[in-house]
CSV table of N, CA and C in Angstrom, one decimal:
chain,number,residue,atom,x,y,z
A,2,PHE,N,14.1,48.8,-13.6
A,2,PHE,CA,14.0,47.5,-12.9
A,2,PHE,C,12.6,47.4,-12.2
A,3,PHE,N,12.1,48.5,-11.5
A,3,PHE,CA,10.9,48.4,-10.8
A,3,PHE,C,9.7,48.4,-11.8
A,4,VAL,N,9.8,48.9,-13.0
A,4,VAL,CA,8.7,48.9,-13.9
A,4,VAL,C,8.6,47.6,-14.6
A,5,TRP,N,9.7,47.0,-15.0
A,5,TRP,CA,9.7,45.7,-15.8
A,5,TRP,C,10.2,44.5,-15.0
A,6,GLY,N,11.3,44.7,-14.3
A,6,GLY,CA,12.0,43.5,-13.7
A,6,GLY,C,11.3,43.0,-12.4
A,7,LEU,N,10.8,43.9,-11.6
A,7,LEU,CA,10.2,43.4,-10.3
A,7,LEU,C,8.9,42.7,-10.6
A,8,PRO,N,8.0,43.2,-11.4
A,8,PRO,CA,6.8,42.4,-11.7
A,8,PRO,C,7.1,41.0,-12.3
A,9,LYS,N,8.1,40.9,-13.2
A,9,LYS,CA,8.5,39.7,-13.8
A,9,LYS,C,9.0,38.7,-12.7
A,10,LEU,N,9.9,39.2,-11.8
A,10,LEU,CA,10.4,38.3,-10.7
A,10,LEU,C,9.3,37.9,-9.8
A,11,LEU,N,8.3,38.7,-9.5
A,11,LEU,CA,7.2,38.4,-8.6
A,11,LEU,C,6.2,37.5,-9.2
A,12,SER,N,6.2,37.4,-10.6
A,12,SER,CA,5.2,36.6,-11.2
A,12,SER,C,5.5,35.1,-11.1
A,13,LYS,N,6.8,34.8,-10.8
A,13,LYS,CA,7.2,33.4,-10.6
A,13,LYS,C,6.7,32.9,-9.3
A,14,ASP,N,6.5,31.6,-9.2
A,14,ASP,CA,6.0,30.9,-8.0
A,14,ASP,C,7.1,30.1,-7.4
A,15,ASN,N,8.1,30.7,-6.8
A,15,ASN,CA,9.2,30.0,-6.2
A,15,ASN,C,9.6,30.7,-4.9
A,16,PHE,N,10.6,30.1,-4.2
A,16,PHE,CA,11.0,30.5,-2.9
A,16,PHE,C,11.6,32.0,-3.0
A,17,PHE,N,12.4,32.2,-4.0
A,17,PHE,CA,13.0,33.6,-4.2
A,17,PHE,C,11.9,34.6,-4.4
A,18,ALA,N,10.9,34.3,-5.2
A,18,ALA,CA,9.8,35.3,-5.5
A,18,ALA,C,9.0,35.6,-4.3
A,19,ARG,N,8.7,34.5,-3.5
A,19,ARG,CA,7.9,34.7,-2.3
A,19,ARG,C,8.6,35.6,-1.3
A,20,ASN,N,9.9,35.3,-1.1
A,20,ASN,CA,10.7,36.1,-0.1
A,20,ASN,C,10.9,37.5,-0.6
A,21,LEU,N,11.1,37.7,-1.9
A,21,LEU,CA,11.3,39.0,-2.4
A,21,LEU,C,10.0,39.8,-2.3
A,22,GLU,N,8.9,39.2,-2.5
A,22,GLU,CA,7.6,39.9,-2.4
A,22,GLU,C,7.4,40.2,-0.9
A,23,SER,N,7.7,39.3,0.0
A,23,SER,CA,7.6,39.6,1.4
A,23,SER,C,8.4,40.8,1.8
A,24,VAL,N,9.6,40.9,1.3
A,24,VAL,CA,10.4,42.1,1.6
A,24,VAL,C,9.8,43.4,1.0
A,25,VAL,N,9.3,43.3,-0.2
A,25,VAL,CA,8.7,44.4,-0.9
A,25,VAL,C,7.5,44.8,-0.1
A,26,PHE,N,6.6,43.9,0.4
A,26,PHE,CA,5.4,44.2,1.2
A,26,PHE,C,5.8,45.0,2.4
A,27,ARG,N,7.0,44.7,3.0
A,27,ARG,CA,7.4,45.4,4.2
A,27,ARG,C,8.1,46.7,4.1
A,28,THR,N,8.5,47.0,2.8
A,28,THR,CA,9.2,48.3,2.6
A,28,THR,C,8.2,49.4,2.8
A,29,PRO,N,8.6,50.6,3.3
A,29,PRO,CA,7.6,51.6,3.7
A,29,PRO,C,6.7,52.1,2.6
A,30,PHE,N,7.2,52.5,1.5
A,30,PHE,CA,6.4,53.2,0.4
A,30,PHE,C,6.0,52.2,-0.7
A,31,LEU,N,7.0,51.5,-1.2
A,31,LEU,CA,6.8,50.5,-2.3
A,31,LEU,C,5.9,49.4,-1.8
A,32,GLY,N,6.1,49.0,-0.6
A,32,GLY,CA,5.3,47.8,-0.1
A,32,GLY,C,3.8,48.1,-0.1
A,33,LYS,N,3.4,49.3,0.5
A,33,LYS,CA,2.0,49.7,0.5
A,33,LYS,C,1.4,49.8,-0.9
A,34,PHE,N,2.2,50.4,-1.8
A,34,PHE,CA,1.8,50.6,-3.2
A,34,PHE,C,1.5,49.2,-3.8
A,35,HIS,N,2.5,48.3,-3.7
A,35,HIS,CA,2.4,47.0,-4.3
A,35,HIS,C,1.2,46.2,-3.7
A,36,LEU,N,1.1,46.2,-2.3
A,36,LEU,CA,0.1,45.4,-1.7
A,36,LEU,C,-1.3,46.0,-2.0
A,37,SER,N,-1.4,47.3,-2.1
A,37,SER,CA,-2.7,47.8,-2.5
A,37,SER,C,-3.1,47.4,-3.9
A,38,GLY,N,-2.1,47.4,-4.8
A,38,GLY,CA,-2.4,46.9,-6.2
A,38,GLY,C,-2.8,45.4,-6.2
A,39,VAL,N,-2.1,44.6,-5.4
A,39,VAL,CA,-2.5,43.2,-5.4
A,39,VAL,C,-3.8,43.0,-4.8
A,40,LEU,N,-4.1,43.7,-3.7
A,40,LEU,CA,-5.4,43.6,-3.0
A,40,LEU,C,-6.6,44.1,-4.0
A,41,ALA,N,-6.3,45.2,-4.7
A,41,ALA,CA,-7.3,45.7,-5.6
A,41,ALA,C,-7.7,44.7,-6.7
A,42,ARG,N,-6.6,44.1,-7.3
A,42,ARG,CA,-6.9,43.1,-8.3
A,42,ARG,C,-7.6,41.9,-7.7
A,43,PHE,N,-7.2,41.4,-6.5
A,43,PHE,CA,-7.8,40.3,-5.9
A,43,PHE,C,-9.3,40.5,-5.6
A,44,MET,N,-9.6,41.7,-5.0
A,44,MET,CA,-11.0,42.0,-4.7
A,44,MET,C,-11.8,42.2,-5.9
A,45,PHE,N,-11.3,42.8,-7.0
A,45,PHE,CA,-12.0,42.9,-8.2
A,45,PHE,C,-12.4,41.5,-8.8
A,46,SER,N,-11.4,40.6,-8.8
A,46,SER,CA,-11.6,39.3,-9.3
A,46,SER,C,-12.6,38.5,-8.5
A,47,LEU,N,-12.5,38.6,-7.1
A,47,LEU,CA,-13.4,37.9,-6.2
A,47,LEU,C,-14.8,38.5,-6.3
A,48,GLU,N,-14.9,39.8,-6.5
A,48,GLU,CA,-16.2,40.4,-6.7
A,48,GLU,C,-16.9,39.9,-7.9
A,49,MET,N,-16.2,39.8,-9.0
A,49,MET,CA,-16.8,39.2,-10.2
A,49,MET,C,-17.2,37.8,-10.1
A,50,VAL,N,-16.5,37.0,-9.3
A,50,VAL,CA,-16.8,35.6,-9.0
A,50,VAL,C,-18.1,35.6,-8.2
A,51,PHE,N,-18.2,36.4,-7.2
A,51,PHE,CA,-19.5,36.4,-6.4
A,51,PHE,C,-20.7,36.8,-7.2
A,52,ARG,N,-20.5,37.9,-8.0
A,52,ARG,CA,-21.6,38.4,-8.8
A,52,ARG,C,-22.1,37.4,-9.9
A,53,SER,N,-21.2,36.5,-10.3
A,53,SER,CA,-21.5,35.6,-11.4
A,53,SER,C,-22.3,34.3,-10.8
A,54,GLY,N,-22.2,34.1,-9.5
A,54,GLY,CA,-22.9,33.0,-8.9
A,54,GLY,C,-22.1,31.7,-8.9
A,55,ILE,N,-20.8,31.8,-9.2
A,55,ILE,CA,-20.0,30.6,-9.2
A,55,ILE,C,-19.8,30.2,-7.8
A,56,PRO,N,-19.9,28.9,-7.5
A,56,PRO,CA,-19.6,28.4,-6.1
A,56,PRO,C,-18.3,28.9,-5.6
A,57,ILE,N,-18.2,29.2,-4.3
A,57,ILE,CA,-17.1,29.9,-3.7
A,57,ILE,C,-15.8,29.1,-3.9
A,58,SER,N,-15.8,27.7,-3.8
A,58,SER,CA,-14.6,26.9,-3.9
A,58,SER,C,-14.1,27.0,-5.4
A,59,ASN,N,-15.0,27.0,-6.3
A,59,ASN,CA,-14.6,27.1,-7.7
A,59,ASN,C,-14.1,28.6,-8.0
A,60,GLY,N,-14.8,29.5,-7.3
A,60,GLY,CA,-14.4,30.9,-7.5
A,60,GLY,C,-13.0,31.2,-7.1
A,61,PHE,N,-12.6,30.7,-5.9
A,61,PHE,CA,-11.2,30.9,-5.5
A,61,PHE,C,-10.2,30.3,-6.4
A,62,GLU,N,-10.6,29.2,-7.1
A,62,GLU,CA,-9.7,28.6,-8.0
A,62,GLU,C,-9.5,29.5,-9.3
A,63,LEU,N,-10.6,30.1,-9.7
A,63,LEU,CA,-10.5,31.1,-10.8
A,63,LEU,C,-9.7,32.3,-10.4
A,64,VAL,N,-9.9,32.8,-9.2
A,64,VAL,CA,-9.1,34.0,-8.7
A,64,VAL,C,-7.6,33.6,-8.6
A,65,LEU,N,-7.3,32.4,-8.2
A,65,LEU,CA,-5.9,31.9,-8.1
A,65,LEU,C,-5.2,32.1,-9.5
A,66,LYS,N,-5.9,31.8,-10.6
A,66,LYS,CA,-5.4,31.9,-11.9
A,66,LYS,C,-5.0,33.3,-12.3
A,67,THR,N,-5.8,34.3,-11.7
A,67,THR,CA,-5.5,35.7,-12.1
A,67,THR,C,-4.6,36.4,-11.1
A,68,THR,N,-4.2,35.8,-10.0
A,68,THR,CA,-3.4,36.5,-9.0
A,68,THR,C,-1.9,36.4,-9.4
A,69,ASN,N,-1.3,37.5,-9.4
A,69,ASN,CA,0.2,37.5,-9.8
A,69,ASN,C,1.1,37.6,-8.6
A,70,SER,N,0.6,37.4,-7.4
A,70,SER,CA,1.3,37.5,-6.2
A,70,SER,C,1.7,36.1,-5.7
A,71,PRO,N,3.0,35.8,-5.5
A,71,PRO,CA,3.3,34.5,-5.0
A,71,PRO,C,2.7,34.2,-3.6
A,72,ASN,N,2.8,35.2,-2.7
A,72,ASN,CA,2.2,35.1,-1.4
A,72,ASN,C,0.7,34.9,-1.3
A,73,PHE,N,0.0,35.6,-2.2
A,73,PHE,CA,-1.4,35.4,-2.3
A,73,PHE,C,-1.8,34.1,-2.9
A,74,ARG,N,-1.0,33.6,-3.8
A,74,ARG,CA,-1.2,32.2,-4.4
A,74,ARG,C,-1.1,31.2,-3.3
A,75,ILE,N,-0.1,31.3,-2.4
A,75,ILE,CA,0.1,30.3,-1.3
A,75,ILE,C,-1.2,30.4,-0.4
A,76,ASP,N,-1.6,31.6,0.0
A,76,ASP,CA,-2.8,31.7,0.8
A,76,ASP,C,-4.0,31.2,0.1
A,77,LEU,N,-4.2,31.5,-1.2
A,77,LEU,CA,-5.3,31.0,-1.9
A,77,LEU,C,-5.4,29.5,-2.0
A,78,ARG,N,-4.2,28.9,-2.1
A,78,ARG,CA,-4.2,27.4,-2.1
A,78,ARG,C,-4.7,26.8,-0.8
A,79,LYS,N,-4.3,27.5,0.3
A,79,LYS,CA,-4.8,27.1,1.6
A,79,LYS,C,-6.4,27.3,1.7
A,80,ILE,N,-6.8,28.4,1.2
A,80,ILE,CA,-8.3,28.7,1.2
A,80,ILE,C,-9.0,27.6,0.4
A,81,ILE,N,-8.5,27.3,-0.8
A,81,ILE,CA,-9.1,26.3,-1.7
A,81,ILE,C,-9.2,25.0,-1.0
A,82,ALA,N,-8.1,24.6,-0.3
A,82,ALA,CA,-8.1,23.3,0.4
A,82,ALA,C,-9.2,23.2,1.5
A,83,ILE,N,-9.5,24.3,2.1
A,83,ILE,CA,-10.5,24.3,3.2
A,83,ILE,C,-11.9,24.8,2.7
A,84,SER,N,-12.0,25.3,1.5
A,84,SER,CA,-13.3,25.9,1.1
A,84,SER,C,-14.4,24.9,0.9
A,85,HIS,N,-14.0,23.6,0.7
A,85,HIS,CA,-15.1,22.6,0.5
A,85,HIS,C,-15.7,22.2,1.8
A,86,GLN,N,-15.3,22.8,2.9
A,86,GLN,CA,-15.9,22.5,4.2
A,86,GLN,C,-17.2,23.3,4.5
A,87,GLY,N,-17.5,24.2,3.6
A,87,GLY,CA,-18.7,25.0,3.8
A,87,GLY,C,-18.5,26.2,4.8
A,88,LEU,N,-17.3,26.7,4.9
A,88,LEU,CA,-17.0,27.8,5.8
A,88,LEU,C,-17.5,29.1,5.2
A,89,SER,N,-17.7,30.1,6.0
A,89,SER,CA,-18.1,31.4,5.5
A,89,SER,C,-17.0,32.1,4.9
A,90,CYS,N,-17.3,33.1,4.1
A,90,CYS,CA,-16.3,33.9,3.4
A,90,CYS,C,-15.3,34.5,4.3
A,91,GLN,N,-15.8,35.1,5.4
A,91,GLN,CA,-14.9,35.7,6.4
A,91,GLN,C,-13.9,34.8,7.0
A,92,VAL,N,-14.4,33.6,7.3
A,92,VAL,CA,-13.5,32.6,7.9
A,92,VAL,C,-12.4,32.2,6.8
A,93,LEU,N,-12.8,32.0,5.6
A,93,LEU,CA,-11.9,31.7,4.5
A,93,LEU,C,-10.9,32.8,4.3
A,94,LEU,N,-11.3,34.0,4.2
A,94,LEU,CA,-10.4,35.1,3.9
A,94,LEU,C,-9.5,35.5,5.1
A,95,LYS,N,-9.8,35.0,6.3
A,95,LYS,CA,-8.9,35.2,7.4
A,95,LYS,C,-7.6,34.5,7.2
A,96,GLU,N,-7.6,33.5,6.2
A,96,GLU,CA,-6.3,32.8,5.9
A,96,GLU,C,-5.4,33.7,5.1
A,97,LEU,N,-5.9,34.8,4.5
A,97,LEU,CA,-5.0,35.8,3.8
A,97,LEU,C,-4.2,36.6,4.8
A,98,LYS,N,-3.0,36.2,5.0
A,98,LYS,CA,-2.2,37.0,6.0
A,98,LYS,C,-1.9,38.4,5.6
A,99,TRP,N,-2.0,38.7,4.3
A,99,TRP,CA,-1.7,40.0,3.8
A,99,TRP,C,-2.9,40.9,3.7
A,100,LEU,N,-4.0,40.4,4.1
A,100,LEU,CA,-5.3,41.2,4.0
A,100,LEU,C,-5.3,42.2,5.2
A,101,ASP,N,-5.4,43.5,5.0
A,101,ASP,CA,-5.3,44.5,6.1
A,101,ASP,C,-6.6,44.4,6.9
A,102,PRO,N,-6.5,44.8,8.1
A,102,PRO,CA,-7.7,44.8,9.0
A,102,PRO,C,-8.9,45.5,8.5
A,103,LEU,N,-8.7,46.7,7.9
A,103,LEU,CA,-9.9,47.5,7.4
A,103,LEU,C,-10.6,46.7,6.3
A,104,SER,N,-9.9,46.1,5.4
A,104,SER,CA,-10.5,45.3,4.3
A,104,SER,C,-11.2,44.1,4.9
A,105,TYR,N,-10.6,43.4,5.9
A,105,TYR,CA,-11.2,42.3,6.5
A,105,TYR,C,-12.5,42.7,7.2
A,106,SER,N,-12.5,43.8,7.9
A,106,SER,CA,-13.7,44.2,8.6
A,106,SER,C,-14.8,44.6,7.6
A,107,MET,N,-14.4,45.1,6.5
A,107,MET,CA,-15.4,45.4,5.5
A,107,MET,C,-16.0,44.2,4.9
A,108,ILE,N,-15.2,43.1,4.7
A,108,ILE,CA,-15.8,41.8,4.3
A,108,ILE,C,-16.7,41.2,5.3
A,109,VAL,N,-16.3,41.3,6.6
A,109,VAL,CA,-17.2,40.7,7.6
A,109,VAL,C,-18.5,41.5,7.6
A,110,THR,N,-18.4,42.8,7.6
A,110,THR,CA,-19.7,43.6,7.6
A,110,THR,C,-20.5,43.3,6.3
A,111,GLY,N,-19.9,43.1,5.2
A,111,GLY,CA,-20.6,42.8,4.0
A,111,GLY,C,-21.2,41.5,4.0
A,112,GLU,N,-20.6,40.5,4.6
A,112,GLU,CA,-21.2,39.2,4.7
A,112,GLU,C,-22.3,39.2,5.7
A,113,VAL,N,-22.2,39.8,6.8
A,113,VAL,CA,-23.3,39.9,7.8
A,113,VAL,C,-24.5,40.6,7.1
A,114,ALA,N,-24.3,41.6,6.3
A,114,ALA,CA,-25.4,42.4,5.7
A,114,ALA,C,-25.8,41.7,4.4
A,115,GLY,N,-25.2,40.7,4.0
A,115,GLY,CA,-25.5,40.0,2.7
A,115,GLY,C,-25.1,40.8,1.5
A,116,GLN,N,-24.1,41.6,1.6
A,116,GLN,CA,-23.6,42.5,0.5
A,116,GLN,C,-22.2,42.3,0.2
A,117,ILE,N,-21.7,41.0,0.2
A,117,ILE,CA,-20.3,40.8,0.0
A,117,ILE,C,-19.7,41.4,-1.3
A,118,PRO,N,-20.4,41.2,-2.5
A,118,PRO,CA,-19.9,41.8,-3.7
A,118,PRO,C,-19.7,43.4,-3.6
A,119,GLU,N,-20.7,44.0,-2.9
A,119,GLU,CA,-20.6,45.5,-2.8
A,119,GLU,C,-19.4,45.9,-1.9
A,120,SER,N,-19.2,45.1,-0.8
A,120,SER,CA,-18.1,45.4,0.1
A,120,SER,C,-16.8,45.2,-0.7
A,121,MET,N,-16.7,44.1,-1.5
A,121,MET,CA,-15.5,43.9,-2.2
A,121,MET,C,-15.2,45.0,-3.3
A,122,ARG,N,-16.3,45.5,-3.9
A,122,ARG,CA,-16.2,46.6,-4.8
A,122,ARG,C,-15.6,47.8,-4.1
A,123,ARG,N,-16.1,48.1,-2.9
A,123,ARG,CA,-15.7,49.2,-2.1
A,123,ARG,C,-14.2,49.1,-1.7
A,124,ILE,N,-13.8,47.9,-1.4
A,124,ILE,CA,-12.4,47.6,-1.1
A,124,ILE,C,-11.5,47.9,-2.3
A,125,TYR,N,-12.0,47.4,-3.5
A,125,TYR,CA,-11.3,47.6,-4.7
A,125,TYR,C,-11.1,49.1,-5.0
A,126,GLU,N,-12.2,49.9,-4.8
A,126,GLU,CA,-12.1,51.3,-5.1
A,126,GLU,C,-11.2,52.0,-4.1
A,127,LEU,N,-11.2,51.5,-2.8
A,127,LEU,CA,-10.4,52.1,-1.8
A,127,LEU,C,-8.9,51.9,-2.2
A,128,LYS,N,-8.6,50.7,-2.6
A,128,LYS,CA,-7.2,50.3,-2.9
A,128,LYS,C,-6.7,51.1,-4.1
A,129,VAL,N,-7.5,51.2,-5.1
A,129,VAL,CA,-7.2,51.9,-6.3
A,129,VAL,C,-6.9,53.4,-6.0
A,130,GLU,N,-7.8,54.0,-5.1
A,130,GLU,CA,-7.6,55.4,-4.7
A,130,GLU,C,-6.3,55.5,-3.9
A,131,GLU,N,-6.0,54.5,-3.0
A,131,GLU,CA,-4.8,54.6,-2.2
A,131,GLU,C,-3.6,54.6,-3.2
A,132,ASN,N,-3.6,53.8,-4.2
A,132,ASN,CA,-2.5,53.8,-5.2
A,132,ASN,C,-2.4,55.1,-6.0
A,133,ARG,N,-3.5,55.7,-6.3
A,133,ARG,CA,-3.5,57.0,-7.0
A,133,ARG,C,-2.9,58.0,-6.1
A,134,VAL,N,-3.3,58.1,-4.8
A,134,VAL,CA,-2.7,59.1,-3.9
A,134,VAL,C,-1.2,58.8,-3.7
A,135,SER,N,-0.8,57.5,-3.6
A,135,SER,CA,0.6,57.2,-3.4
A,135,SER,C,1.4,57.6,-4.6
A,136,THR,N,0.8,57.5,-5.8
A,136,THR,CA,1.5,57.9,-7.0
A,136,THR,C,1.7,59.4,-7.0
A,137,PHE,N,0.7,60.1,-6.7
A,137,PHE,CA,0.9,61.6,-6.6
A,137,PHE,C,1.9,62.0,-5.5
A,138,ALA,N,1.9,61.3,-4.4
A,138,ALA,CA,2.9,61.6,-3.4
A,138,ALA,C,4.3,61.3,-3.9
A,139,LEU,N,4.5,60.2,-4.6
A,139,LEU,CA,5.8,59.8,-5.1
A,139,LEU,C,6.2,60.9,-6.1
A,140,ILE,N,5.3,61.3,-7.0
A,140,ILE,CA,5.7,62.3,-8.0
A,140,ILE,C,6.1,63.6,-7.3
A,141,GLY,N,5.3,64.0,-6.2
A,141,GLY,CA,5.7,65.2,-5.5
A,141,GLY,C,7.1,65.1,-4.8
A,142,MET,N,7.4,63.9,-4.3
A,142,MET,CA,8.7,63.7,-3.6
A,142,MET,C,9.8,63.8,-4.7
A,143,ILE,N,9.6,63.1,-5.8
A,143,ILE,CA,10.6,63.1,-6.8
A,143,ILE,C,10.8,64.5,-7.4
A,144,SER,N,9.8,65.2,-7.7
A,144,SER,CA,9.9,66.5,-8.3
A,144,SER,C,10.6,67.5,-7.3
A,145,THR,N,10.3,67.4,-6.0
A,145,THR,CA,10.9,68.2,-5.0
A,145,THR,C,12.4,67.9,-4.9
A,146,LEU,N,12.7,66.6,-5.0
A,146,LEU,CA,14.1,66.2,-5.0
A,146,LEU,C,14.9,66.7,-6.2
A,147,VAL,N,14.3,66.7,-7.4
A,147,VAL,CA,14.9,67.2,-8.6
A,147,VAL,C,15.1,68.7,-8.4
A,148,LEU,N,14.1,69.4,-7.9
A,148,LEU,CA,14.2,70.9,-7.8
A,148,LEU,C,15.2,71.2,-6.7
A,149,LEU,N,15.3,70.5,-5.7
A,149,LEU,CA,16.3,70.7,-4.6
A,149,LEU,C,17.7,70.5,-5.2
A,150,THR,N,17.9,69.4,-6.0
A,150,THR,CA,19.2,69.1,-6.6
A,150,THR,C,19.6,70.2,-7.6
A,151,ALA,N,18.6,70.7,-8.4
A,151,ALA,CA,18.9,71.8,-9.3
A,151,ALA,C,19.3,73.1,-8.5
A,152,CYS,N,18.7,73.4,-7.4
A,152,CYS,CA,19.0,74.6,-6.6
A,152,CYS,C,20.4,74.4,-6.0
A,153,ILE,N,20.8,73.2,-5.6
A,153,ILE,CA,22.1,73.0,-5.0
A,153,ILE,C,23.2,73.1,-6.1
A,154,LEU,N,22.9,72.6,-7.2
A,154,LEU,CA,23.9,72.7,-8.3
A,154,LEU,C,24.0,74.2,-8.8
A,155,ALA,N,22.9,74.9,-8.8
A,155,ALA,CA,23.0,76.3,-9.2
A,155,ALA,C,23.8,77.1,-8.2
A,156,ALA,N,23.5,76.8,-6.9
A,156,ALA,CA,24.2,77.5,-5.8
A,156,ALA,C,25.7,77.2,-5.9
A,157,TYR,N,26.0,75.9,-6.2
A,157,TYR,CA,27.5,75.5,-6.3
A,157,TYR,C,28.1,76.3,-7.4
A,158,GLN,N,27.4,76.4,-8.5
A,158,GLN,CA,28.0,77.1,-9.7
A,158,GLN,C,28.2,78.6,-9.4
A,159,ILE,N,27.3,79.2,-8.7
A,159,ILE,CA,27.4,80.6,-8.3
A,159,ILE,C,28.6,80.8,-7.3
A,160,ILE,N,28.7,80.0,-6.3
A,160,ILE,CA,29.7,80.1,-5.3
A,160,ILE,C,31.1,79.8,-5.9
A,161,SER,N,31.2,78.9,-6.9
A,161,SER,CA,32.5,78.6,-7.4
A,161,SER,C,33.0,79.6,-8.4
A,162,MET,N,32.2,80.6,-8.8
A,162,MET,CA,32.7,81.6,-9.8
A,162,MET,C,33.6,82.6,-9.2
């Protein structure tokens, strides 16, 4: 279900998908994993938009088409609605309620330094690395659980003889 079903459910743009994703974002392990993946994809897309020289309002519309997160799509629609006012990137991205403080501070620093695409690239790399580490942690937990279960079953077999 988590491999095929959850991404399919979350790709829809309806009330159920938004609430399901909100619950997934708040779960301890899966939420961080999913959120990091969504943020990585978002930052990669936004970095490409900035590097290509597309105006920011049009760029957010392009990123909206590539985002598979219902909650990010809602936030992006808000950003698109106010992006024509000539606001800075940090003000616009403050509308992303799922953007973590570290990523936001990196964007603010990048904008002040005139290096927004580079800071978005760094956020992308950070989120990909977070997911890689989370994957290894999950594999470690599962393999430990399997080994522990095998030991308990072997002990039960020995005791029952």
